[in-house]
């Protein structure tokens, strides 16, 4: 290969330079989310190789220096000279934008959406990247730095002649990313999801940063059937069977798995080419249409409905349903503001036809299950009716009162939501201190009494009737469900303030569960926070320190000396602080610590699991979860 810069190479550099100039355009963001997308981007290529039938194992390693290694046992990226570019195909993959899948042929290239921008984007955004290809007893290698080729593809040793595959190692560029430390659990959740979605594929994740390396293996012969089982693991199933539909229509490969549990929320996750589509689209519409139509037809034919007028709504049928809808489609079109909603009309047709046909057959073959589904839906319909009546009454009331705010709310005087915050405080006594302490202009206080209703275990009618929940809904101003309107939010900071003990953590979780289920946008858009009251007060010679953790306590004690003049008070609750202390330690915007609650939208199925695990009926999964996560003590990253 020539070392001079020809026109082609200049173009290549300009291409990758554009990626470095506007990384967000290619990888979504340069936050932690974008950082993790680099890994998914590389792994997607190996998954494509697995879908093509040439690879069954992918290993991902987080190395000690925070670089990441991805290895597969596929055919190896082709090394032959690409006729059009005049350089080895592998070099095309890493240096030319959008080159992924355009060569070779025969492979099922399924990437789309944010993913699928290709390996060249990862290369451009890496301090360095190395590729190794194992083929016919030889190892080929090339290295790039910030997208630039360091040397031509070379032979770099020998390997077992039967071994084939690709290995990529890369270090994300600190000049580009705000965050360059990988989060093991984020990768673990996404890789688990990928393994569920690709039955038979083995994905191994290793974290070599730990003293004793952590290793996790995901391999599901049952694919999305096992995914549904996993999601329902900590719930109580209504019947043992997992309903499964599969087929190809209009060149769309469709897989659907579902099962009801005794909870009240709906848990449908849809995927296109292995990518989560949180906003749904035609495939999800097709599924819902088929499910509603088929269950109604069955119920009517089998005289399970009261009269010919009664019709079960889709929502009634999906109450307590866990479902995975996964399709593979050749040229996915994504619509909507965030380009996450599938637009292809053949997606709707294919899912509708396959689910209608196969679900009809399943219900006929399994009348006991069919009866359970119909009865549950009818119960849900009754509860929804009752809830609607209760809601209509509240609506009428608020219309008369001109949006009556809850009586317990001490509102702030400023009316610009951007300046305003609301503290949700556990208990009247702490609420009283907070009301005294607050800055009246911008801080509102809403005290809540006693235990908050667990929305995981209550039906709509009961939820709407709950005083604490009604108070929050009216105070926030946004409404819920179909009425939800974020532009009506009255406070841009919703701050949960509870005691720094187990009960406080429980109440925080109940409040977060409510917000996640009923107003997820509040969390997604970063409006929800947890206040951090101190754990200790240290006094010495009339001077006062506050410690927010045991480590901090020890640091302060080392600083001031451990002697008998120290007075250490362990705060058991907010109530032990007077108004001034509460202001100084927890509420003063200049000095307080607030933790923003965030969620990983790339694996929303995991968040649901966390809430069910923490708030559901089953004790065993909850104990396991708490034991597994105790050492992280990071309950805010839901
Ligand atoms: F993204 C990437 F390029 F960096 C990358 C690609 C990273 C990793 C870890 C693996 C891969 C990859 C690519 N694994 N397997 C493949 N397969 C091909 O590129 C390939 C091989 C042969 C043929 C063929 O038609 O003979 C076609 C393709 C697409």
XYZ file of C-alpha atoms and ligand atoms in Angstrom:
667
model
C 0.000 0.000 0.000
C 1.239 3.457 -0.809
C 2.164 5.692 2.109
C 1.352 8.859 0.242
C -1.995 10.440 0.808
C -4.221 9.942 -2.197
C -7.565 11.622 -2.682
C -9.320 8.553 -1.245
C -7.409 8.692 2.002
C -8.042 12.368 2.446
C -11.726 11.689 2.022
C -11.545 8.921 4.602
C -9.872 11.221 7.105
C -12.445 13.920 6.472
C -15.189 11.374 7.103
C -13.846 10.261 10.455
C -12.903 13.834 11.340
C -16.595 14.696 10.922
C -17.458 11.966 13.420
C -14.998 13.420 15.927
C -16.342 16.933 15.398
C -19.968 15.924 15.986
C -19.867 12.642 17.878
C -23.412 13.069 19.148
C -24.741 12.846 15.605
C -23.295 9.363 15.246
C -23.400 7.829 18.703
C -26.339 9.708 20.268
C -24.401 11.364 23.063
C -20.947 11.574 24.602
C -22.269 10.756 28.044
C -22.053 7.386 29.703
C -24.838 6.209 27.408
C -22.821 6.969 24.269
C -19.781 5.325 25.814
C -21.663 2.070 26.292
C -23.094 2.303 22.787
C -19.546 1.877 21.466
C -19.542 -1.634 22.874
C -22.999 -2.471 21.502
C -21.911 -1.176 18.130
C -19.017 -3.626 17.964
C -20.943 -6.522 19.504
C -23.770 -5.986 16.968
C -21.351 -7.014 14.226
C -20.651 -10.302 15.945
C -24.369 -10.839 16.552
C -24.951 -10.332 12.828
C -22.346 -13.002 12.200
C -24.224 -15.278 14.628
C -27.534 -14.565 12.887
C -25.892 -15.486 9.605
C -25.124 -18.823 11.232
C -21.337 -18.609 11.473
C -20.674 -17.723 15.101
C -21.951 -19.073 18.414
C -19.800 -17.357 21.044
C -18.977 -13.728 21.772
C -16.748 -12.695 24.637
C -16.645 -9.141 25.939
C -13.943 -8.121 28.408
C -13.580 -4.844 30.265
C -9.808 -4.586 30.618
C -7.871 -3.093 33.511
C -7.160 0.132 31.591
C -10.904 0.479 30.744
C -10.366 -0.592 27.164
C -12.785 -3.231 25.922
C -12.101 -6.446 24.025
C -14.748 -8.130 21.879
C -13.930 -11.546 20.391
C -16.124 -13.833 18.330
C -15.622 -17.201 16.650
C -17.142 -16.204 13.319
C -15.546 -16.259 9.876
C -13.341 -13.257 10.571
C -13.762 -9.919 8.818
C -12.632 -10.417 5.197
C -9.033 -9.360 4.597
C -9.018 -9.446 0.799
C -8.604 -6.211 -1.148
C -11.895 -4.437 -1.640
C -12.139 -3.724 -5.362
C -13.753 -0.322 -5.038
C -11.578 1.099 -2.260
C -8.365 -0.696 -3.198
C -7.592 -1.549 0.432
C -8.330 -4.652 2.553
C -12.012 -5.042 3.351
C -11.265 -4.899 7.086
C -9.656 -1.489 6.629
C -12.772 -0.329 4.796
C -14.863 -1.453 7.764
C -12.849 0.654 10.184
C -12.075 3.733 8.126
C -15.018 4.409 5.826
C -18.255 5.727 7.250
C -21.329 3.542 6.835
C -19.329 0.752 5.250
C -20.816 -1.910 7.480
C -22.374 -4.809 5.618
C -21.897 -3.309 2.181
C -19.317 -5.885 1.210
C -19.234 -9.662 1.202
C -22.918 -10.187 0.868
C -25.012 -13.126 1.891
C -24.966 -12.008 5.507
C -28.147 -10.882 7.208
C -27.345 -7.310 8.109
C -29.943 -6.297 10.608
C -28.576 -3.241 12.371
C -30.638 -0.086 12.459
C -31.556 2.923 14.533
C -28.806 4.387 16.633
C -26.873 1.165 16.300
C -25.529 0.107 13.000
C -23.531 3.271 12.430
C -20.634 0.924 12.110
C -17.230 0.108 13.407
C -15.677 3.187 11.774
C -17.536 5.432 14.203
C -16.185 3.476 17.172
C -12.745 3.699 15.594
C -12.982 7.454 15.114
C -14.001 7.911 18.747
C -11.285 5.675 20.215
C -7.874 6.805 21.406
C -6.703 3.578 19.785
C -8.284 0.480 18.308
C -6.728 -2.825 17.277
C -8.255 -5.564 15.193
C -7.055 -9.171 15.006
C -8.410 -11.629 12.476
C -7.872 -15.357 12.824
C -7.956 -17.183 9.526
C -6.281 -20.306 8.061
C -3.621 -20.506 10.759
C -2.638 -16.850 10.582
C -3.367 -13.809 12.708
C -3.818 -10.523 10.830
C -3.657 -7.237 12.650
C -4.041 -3.501 12.154
C -3.955 -0.593 14.589
C -5.641 2.814 14.404
C -5.320 5.888 16.587
C -8.221 8.330 16.650
C -9.295 6.761 13.365
C -5.928 7.037 11.621
C -4.270 3.918 10.217
C -1.002 3.257 12.079
C 0.280 0.574 9.701
C -1.076 -1.492 6.840
C -2.821 -4.752 7.682
C -0.040 -7.170 8.640
C 0.496 -10.760 9.636
C 1.104 -10.891 13.335
C 1.698 -14.511 14.242
C 0.117 -17.876 13.823
C -2.862 -19.656 15.305
C -4.543 -23.025 15.270
C -5.364 -23.606 11.558
C -8.970 -24.462 12.394
C -9.551 -21.284 14.367
C -11.463 -18.403 12.812
C -12.809 -15.220 14.291
C -12.405 -11.535 14.961
C -11.015 -9.698 17.957
C -11.337 -5.950 18.450
C -9.772 -4.014 21.332
C -10.471 -0.314 21.767
C -9.991 2.486 24.262
C -12.659 5.218 24.165
C -11.162 8.658 23.667
C -11.088 10.837 26.791
C -11.079 13.891 24.517
C -14.534 12.874 23.276
C -16.383 11.228 26.149
C -17.365 12.936 29.374
C -17.342 9.553 31.024
C -14.849 6.827 30.116
C -15.387 4.278 32.858
C -17.578 1.365 31.825
C -20.372 0.279 34.120
C -20.329 -3.488 34.441
C -24.004 -3.792 35.266
C -25.073 -1.646 32.290
C -23.129 -3.888 29.907
C -24.343 -6.991 31.703
C -28.005 -6.015 31.278
C -27.695 -5.200 27.605
C -25.645 -8.302 26.792
C -28.138 -10.477 28.645
C -30.882 -8.924 26.550
C -28.927 -9.565 23.349
C -28.480 -13.219 24.359
C -32.214 -13.610 25.029
C -32.967 -12.125 21.633
C -30.589 -14.439 19.779
C -31.397 -17.956 20.897
C -28.472 -20.289 21.168
C -25.857 -17.535 21.166
C -23.399 -17.592 24.055
C -22.268 -14.180 25.309
C -19.615 -13.982 27.998
C -18.831 -10.811 29.929
C -15.631 -10.487 31.955
C -14.622 -7.580 34.162
C -10.858 -7.659 34.569
C -10.739 -4.471 36.598
C -11.687 -6.317 39.766
C -9.082 -8.050 41.938
C -10.917 -11.293 41.356
C -12.223 -10.919 37.793
C -15.987 -11.161 37.455
C -17.374 -13.417 34.730
C -20.912 -13.882 33.563
C -22.244 -16.080 30.812
C -25.549 -15.699 28.969
C -26.866 -18.490 26.817
C -30.553 -19.201 26.258
C -31.655 -22.036 24.038
C -35.247 -20.898 24.621
C -34.591 -17.325 23.413
C -37.405 -14.874 24.126
C -39.481 -17.587 25.829
C -36.782 -17.618 28.481
C -36.790 -13.809 28.423
C -40.459 -13.789 29.463
C -39.745 -16.419 32.107
C -36.923 -14.267 33.426
C -39.082 -11.138 33.537
C -41.839 -13.018 35.360
C -39.416 -14.778 37.654
C -40.210 -12.624 40.644
C -43.919 -12.401 39.896
C -46.693 -14.919 40.271
C -47.669 -16.401 36.913
C -51.360 -16.986 36.194
C -50.625 -20.156 34.207
C -47.446 -22.149 33.593
C -47.349 -21.956 29.769
C -45.413 -19.325 27.829
C -47.427 -18.526 24.723
C -45.125 -18.418 21.716
C -45.733 -17.399 18.115
C -43.149 -17.478 15.358
C -43.082 -17.138 11.613
C -42.097 -15.142 8.538
C -44.508 -13.024 6.484
C -43.845 -10.251 3.994
C -40.126 -10.889 4.483
C -40.453 -10.062 8.189
C -39.379 -12.661 10.749
C -41.629 -12.446 13.809
C -41.226 -13.925 17.275
C -43.613 -13.230 20.144
C -43.581 -14.726 23.652
C -46.021 -13.861 26.414
C -47.452 -14.853 29.781
C -49.754 -13.158 32.300
C -48.880 -12.586 35.932
C -51.064 -11.447 38.810
C -49.805 -7.850 38.766
C -51.714 -4.964 37.211
C -49.185 -3.339 34.977
C -48.475 -4.179 31.387
C -44.956 -5.180 30.464
C -44.557 -5.383 26.698
C -41.123 -4.874 25.198
C -40.675 -4.662 21.471
C -37.506 -5.058 19.445
C -36.540 -4.544 15.851
C -33.357 -6.273 14.748
C -32.443 -6.788 18.406
C -32.809 -3.101 19.216
C -35.282 -2.028 21.827
C -38.066 0.199 20.471
C -39.406 1.904 23.622
C -41.783 3.934 21.503
C -43.110 0.885 19.727
C -44.339 1.299 16.196
C -46.091 -0.855 13.628
C -44.882 -4.179 15.051
C -46.284 -3.372 18.488
C -49.532 -2.093 16.971
C -49.886 -5.324 15.015
C -49.370 -7.345 18.180
C -51.912 -5.372 20.201
C -54.483 -5.539 17.430
C -54.117 -9.298 17.064
C -54.241 -9.938 20.818
C -57.356 -7.809 21.379
C -59.176 -9.235 18.394
C -58.279 -12.873 19.103
C -59.145 -12.839 22.816
C -62.469 -11.081 22.166
C -63.349 -13.557 19.444
C -62.495 -16.489 21.700
C -64.405 -15.055 24.668
C -67.469 -14.391 22.527
C -67.422 -17.784 20.825
C -67.129 -19.507 24.182
C -69.824 -17.426 25.899
C -67.450 -15.946 28.446
C -68.800 -12.427 27.899
C -72.046 -11.279 29.494
C -73.765 -10.085 26.361
C -73.001 -9.520 22.742
C -72.370 -5.848 23.493
C -69.511 -6.419 25.906
C -66.101 -5.903 24.407
C -62.789 -6.283 26.225
C -60.401 -3.441 25.598
C -56.774 -4.038 24.720
C -55.712 -2.550 28.035
C -57.932 -4.964 29.926
C -56.423 -7.933 28.148
C -52.874 -6.668 28.640
C -53.263 -6.100 32.365
C -50.488 -8.145 34.006
C -49.107 -9.252 30.645
C -45.405 -9.729 30.095
C -44.602 -9.937 26.397
C -41.630 -9.753 24.070
C -42.245 -8.838 20.458
C -39.121 -9.284 18.391
C -38.951 -8.869 14.637
C -36.183 -8.965 12.073
C -36.748 -6.779 9.081
C -34.500 -5.920 6.172
C -34.828 -2.174 5.859
C -36.271 -0.759 9.075
C -37.577 2.797 8.897
C -37.604 4.630 12.184
C -39.886 7.568 12.749
C -40.757 10.069 15.423
C -38.687 12.666 17.210
C -36.195 10.214 18.598
C -36.233 7.880 15.587
C -37.193 4.957 17.768
C -40.623 4.132 16.418
C -40.894 1.544 13.662
C -42.697 2.849 10.596
C -42.684 -0.081 8.134
C -46.263 -1.099 7.394
C -45.256 -4.718 6.661
C -44.232 -4.894 10.349
C -47.868 -4.438 11.384
C -49.216 -6.896 8.831
C -46.701 -9.631 9.647
C -47.095 -9.507 13.445
C -50.884 -9.209 13.241
C -51.274 -12.206 10.940
C -48.827 -14.485 12.719
C -50.118 -13.705 16.223
C -53.812 -13.887 15.205
C -53.382 -17.268 13.594
C -51.171 -18.893 16.205
C -52.866 -17.393 19.270
C -56.277 -18.552 18.043
C -54.860 -22.055 17.758
C -53.218 -21.834 21.195
C -56.427 -20.704 22.936
C -58.368 -23.529 21.317
C -55.772 -26.067 22.379
C -55.477 -24.657 25.919
C -59.005 -23.811 27.106
C -57.958 -23.627 30.765
C -55.398 -20.934 29.993
C -57.854 -19.156 27.701
C -60.410 -19.045 30.492
C -57.912 -17.559 32.956
C -56.964 -14.846 30.454
C -60.589 -13.955 29.727
C -61.585 -13.889 33.386
C -58.643 -11.736 34.330
C -59.506 -9.326 31.519
C -63.130 -9.092 32.637
C -62.053 -8.312 36.209
C -59.727 -5.664 34.874
C -62.546 -4.143 32.843
C -64.691 -3.819 35.970
C -61.894 -2.176 37.950
C -61.167 0.204 35.087
C -64.829 1.223 34.977
C -64.763 1.958 38.702
C -61.526 3.897 38.324
C -62.959 5.949 35.482
C -65.941 6.922 37.588
C -63.676 7.910 40.491
C -61.503 9.915 38.126
C -64.449 11.689 36.555
C -65.521 12.798 40.009
C -62.028 14.130 40.789
C -61.936 15.871 37.426
C -65.256 17.554 38.016
C -64.117 18.621 41.465
C -60.894 20.115 40.211
C -62.752 21.891 37.453
C -64.983 23.540 40.063
C -62.185 24.361 42.478
C -59.878 25.616 39.743
C -57.272 22.898 40.249
C -57.515 22.711 44.024
C -54.056 22.032 45.400
C -53.778 19.570 48.251
C -54.412 21.095 51.667
C -51.184 19.747 53.117
C -49.051 21.382 50.465
C -47.068 24.431 51.532
C -46.582 25.920 48.092
C -43.865 28.312 47.049
C -44.616 31.835 45.892
C -42.589 31.840 42.679
C -44.734 30.542 39.814
C -42.013 29.810 37.291
C -41.542 26.011 37.386
C -37.884 26.372 36.419
C -37.163 28.057 39.750
C -39.392 25.832 41.836
C -38.801 22.641 43.751
C -41.077 20.441 45.786
C -39.911 18.371 48.722
C -41.897 15.212 49.300
C -41.331 14.588 52.971
C -42.135 11.536 54.998
C -44.165 12.238 58.129
C -45.831 15.307 59.592
C -43.056 16.154 62.052
C -40.294 16.257 59.468
C -42.764 18.038 57.198
C -43.199 20.672 59.895
C -39.445 21.261 60.220
C -39.107 21.421 56.462
C -41.893 24.011 56.234
C -40.085 26.164 58.792
C -36.710 25.687 57.178
C -37.583 26.183 53.539
C -36.980 29.146 51.335
C -40.606 30.133 50.745
C -40.107 31.688 47.365
C -38.902 28.577 45.571
C -39.355 25.564 47.842
C -42.696 23.841 48.326
C -43.228 21.130 50.934
C -45.638 18.219 50.636
C -45.707 16.072 53.760
C -46.966 12.537 53.293
C -48.350 10.531 56.142
C -47.433 6.948 56.917
C -46.755 4.288 54.369
C -47.278 5.128 50.727
C -49.520 2.830 48.714
C -47.554 0.183 46.863
C -48.743 0.683 43.290
C -47.247 -2.676 42.275
C -49.930 -4.406 44.302
C -52.963 -2.206 43.735
C -55.489 -1.870 40.951
C -56.335 1.425 39.292
C -59.459 2.138 41.327
C -57.566 1.820 44.600
C -54.654 3.894 43.325
C -56.884 6.773 42.264
C -58.654 6.700 45.625
C -55.399 7.010 47.602
C -55.048 10.419 49.288
C -51.228 10.631 49.174
C -51.163 9.746 45.494
C -53.907 12.218 44.664
C -51.974 14.895 46.557
C -48.840 14.250 44.506
C -50.691 14.193 41.196
C -52.421 17.511 41.836
C -49.296 19.129 43.266
C -47.135 18.140 40.278
C -49.808 19.451 37.927
C -48.993 17.082 35.048
C -51.891 14.635 35.283
C -51.174 10.957 34.612
C -51.492 8.366 31.858
C -53.278 9.706 28.794
C -53.727 13.095 30.431
C -50.024 13.397 31.270
C -48.559 16.680 30.070
C -45.014 17.438 31.137
C -45.334 21.079 30.125
C -47.728 21.513 33.041
C -45.158 20.363 35.588
C -45.168 22.935 38.396
C -41.702 22.185 39.781
C -38.541 21.343 37.895
C -37.111 19.588 40.921
C -39.110 16.907 42.697
C -37.080 16.016 45.752
C -37.814 12.939 47.819
C -36.656 13.482 51.388
C -36.846 10.511 53.732
C -34.957 9.273 56.769
C -31.546 7.802 56.077
C -32.574 4.367 57.288
C -34.232 1.206 55.979
C -37.759 2.562 56.378
C -36.768 5.744 54.584
C -35.265 3.747 51.742
C -38.472 1.737 51.531
C -40.591 4.861 51.309
C -38.277 6.329 48.654
C -38.645 3.138 46.641
C -42.438 3.253 46.927
C -42.441 6.848 45.710
C -40.078 6.061 42.847
C -42.204 3.064 41.882
C -45.248 5.297 41.680
C -43.416 7.876 39.565
C -41.861 5.251 37.306
C -45.186 3.518 36.650
C -47.354 6.609 36.311
C -45.080 9.423 35.191
C -41.905 7.866 33.779
C -41.131 11.066 31.856
C -40.405 12.817 35.146
C -37.544 10.396 35.718
C -36.455 10.181 32.082
C -36.182 13.943 31.838
C -34.256 14.193 35.096
C -36.741 16.042 37.300
C -36.623 13.594 40.213
C -34.033 13.772 42.989
C -33.240 12.159 46.306
C -32.232 14.443 49.160
C -29.238 13.293 51.167
C -29.664 14.002 54.865
C -26.518 13.530 56.938
C -25.940 10.369 58.952
C -23.839 11.953 61.697
C -23.316 15.205 63.499
C -19.880 15.678 65.050
C -19.258 18.379 67.620
C -15.951 19.446 69.084
C -15.126 22.647 70.925
C -18.370 24.249 69.762
C -17.612 23.493 66.132
C -19.949 21.293 64.106
C -19.396 18.892 61.200
C -21.868 16.716 59.321
C -21.005 13.379 57.780
C -23.074 11.812 54.987
C -21.407 8.404 55.102
C -19.270 6.254 57.391
C -16.217 7.029 55.275
C -16.834 10.710 55.677
C -17.243 10.307 59.435
C -13.882 8.565 59.619
C -12.256 11.227 57.459
C -13.563 13.992 59.717
C -12.474 12.155 62.850
C -8.978 11.641 61.452
C -8.832 15.340 60.631
C -9.937 16.660 64.011
C -8.414 13.848 66.081
C -10.200 11.018 67.770
C -10.548 12.060 71.405
C -13.055 12.382 74.192
C -14.075 15.906 73.297
C -15.849 14.622 70.208
C -19.569 14.346 70.457
C -20.957 12.109 67.737
C -24.670 11.931 67.107
C -26.125 9.324 64.772
C -29.237 10.798 63.157
C -32.014 8.270 63.185
C -34.450 10.431 61.311
C -35.124 13.836 59.839
C -37.233 14.560 62.906
C -34.124 14.773 65.077
C -32.952 17.861 63.261
C -34.361 21.278 63.967
C -35.362 23.527 61.104
C -32.004 25.281 60.953
C -30.033 22.037 60.878
C -32.336 20.627 58.219
C -31.769 23.711 56.092
C -27.988 23.679 56.567
C -27.524 19.998 55.880
C -30.195 18.978 53.406
C -32.151 21.849 51.899
C -29.842 24.794 51.307
C -29.270 24.752 47.525
C -25.774 26.132 48.071
C -24.537 23.281 50.246
C -26.920 20.333 49.997
C -26.262 17.135 48.078
C -28.982 16.010 45.699
C -28.849 12.730 43.814
C -30.575 12.811 40.482
C -32.519 9.658 39.715
C -31.816 8.303 36.264
C -32.645 5.221 34.255
C -30.900 3.316 31.535
C -33.343 3.514 28.671
C -31.372 0.958 26.695
C -32.514 -1.853 28.960
C -35.861 -0.754 30.305
C -36.863 -4.361 31.007
C -34.288 -4.401 33.807
C -35.837 -1.405 35.541
C -39.163 -3.133 35.652
C -37.495 -6.182 37.178
C -35.894 -4.051 39.849
C -39.199 -2.562 40.907
C -41.023 -5.865 40.910
C -38.191 -7.426 42.830
C -38.207 -4.702 45.435
C -41.939 -4.147 45.681
C -43.549 -7.400 44.582
C -44.865 -10.314 46.595
C -42.078 -12.796 46.300
C -39.596 -12.641 49.151
C -36.843 -14.845 47.758
C -35.940 -12.750 44.675
C -36.041 -9.628 46.800
C -33.599 -11.070 49.305
C -31.291 -12.184 46.508
C -31.437 -8.767 44.868
C -30.690 -6.920 48.079
C -27.818 -9.252 48.920
C -26.392 -8.911 45.424
C -26.624 -5.133 45.416
C -25.901 -4.342 49.043
C -22.238 -3.645 48.400
C -23.029 -1.050 45.757
C -25.464 0.854 47.974
C -26.450 2.678 44.839
C -30.204 2.462 45.029
C -30.721 5.593 42.994
C -29.665 4.251 39.610
C -32.937 2.545 38.902
F -17.368 -4.161 13.930
C -16.271 -4.783 13.691
F -15.994 -4.633 12.447
F -15.389 -4.159 14.418
C -16.367 -6.191 14.091
C -16.793 -7.145 13.216
C -16.007 -6.516 15.395
C -16.069 -7.828 15.794
C -15.714 -8.194 17.203
C -16.482 -8.794 14.921
C -16.833 -8.466 13.613
C -17.210 -9.518 12.713
C -17.439 -9.448 11.370
N -17.346 -10.775 13.091
N -17.646 -11.499 12.031
C -17.717 -10.732 10.964
N -17.973 -11.238 9.734
C -17.773 -10.571 8.559
O -17.401 -9.415 8.528
C -17.973 -11.338 7.321
C -17.218 -12.438 7.095
C -17.371 -13.154 5.913
C -18.270 -12.739 4.973
C -18.419 -13.466 3.709
O -19.354 -13.191 2.970
O -17.598 -14.360 3.426
C -19.061 -11.638 5.209
C -18.911 -10.935 6.386
C -19.797 -9.739 6.652
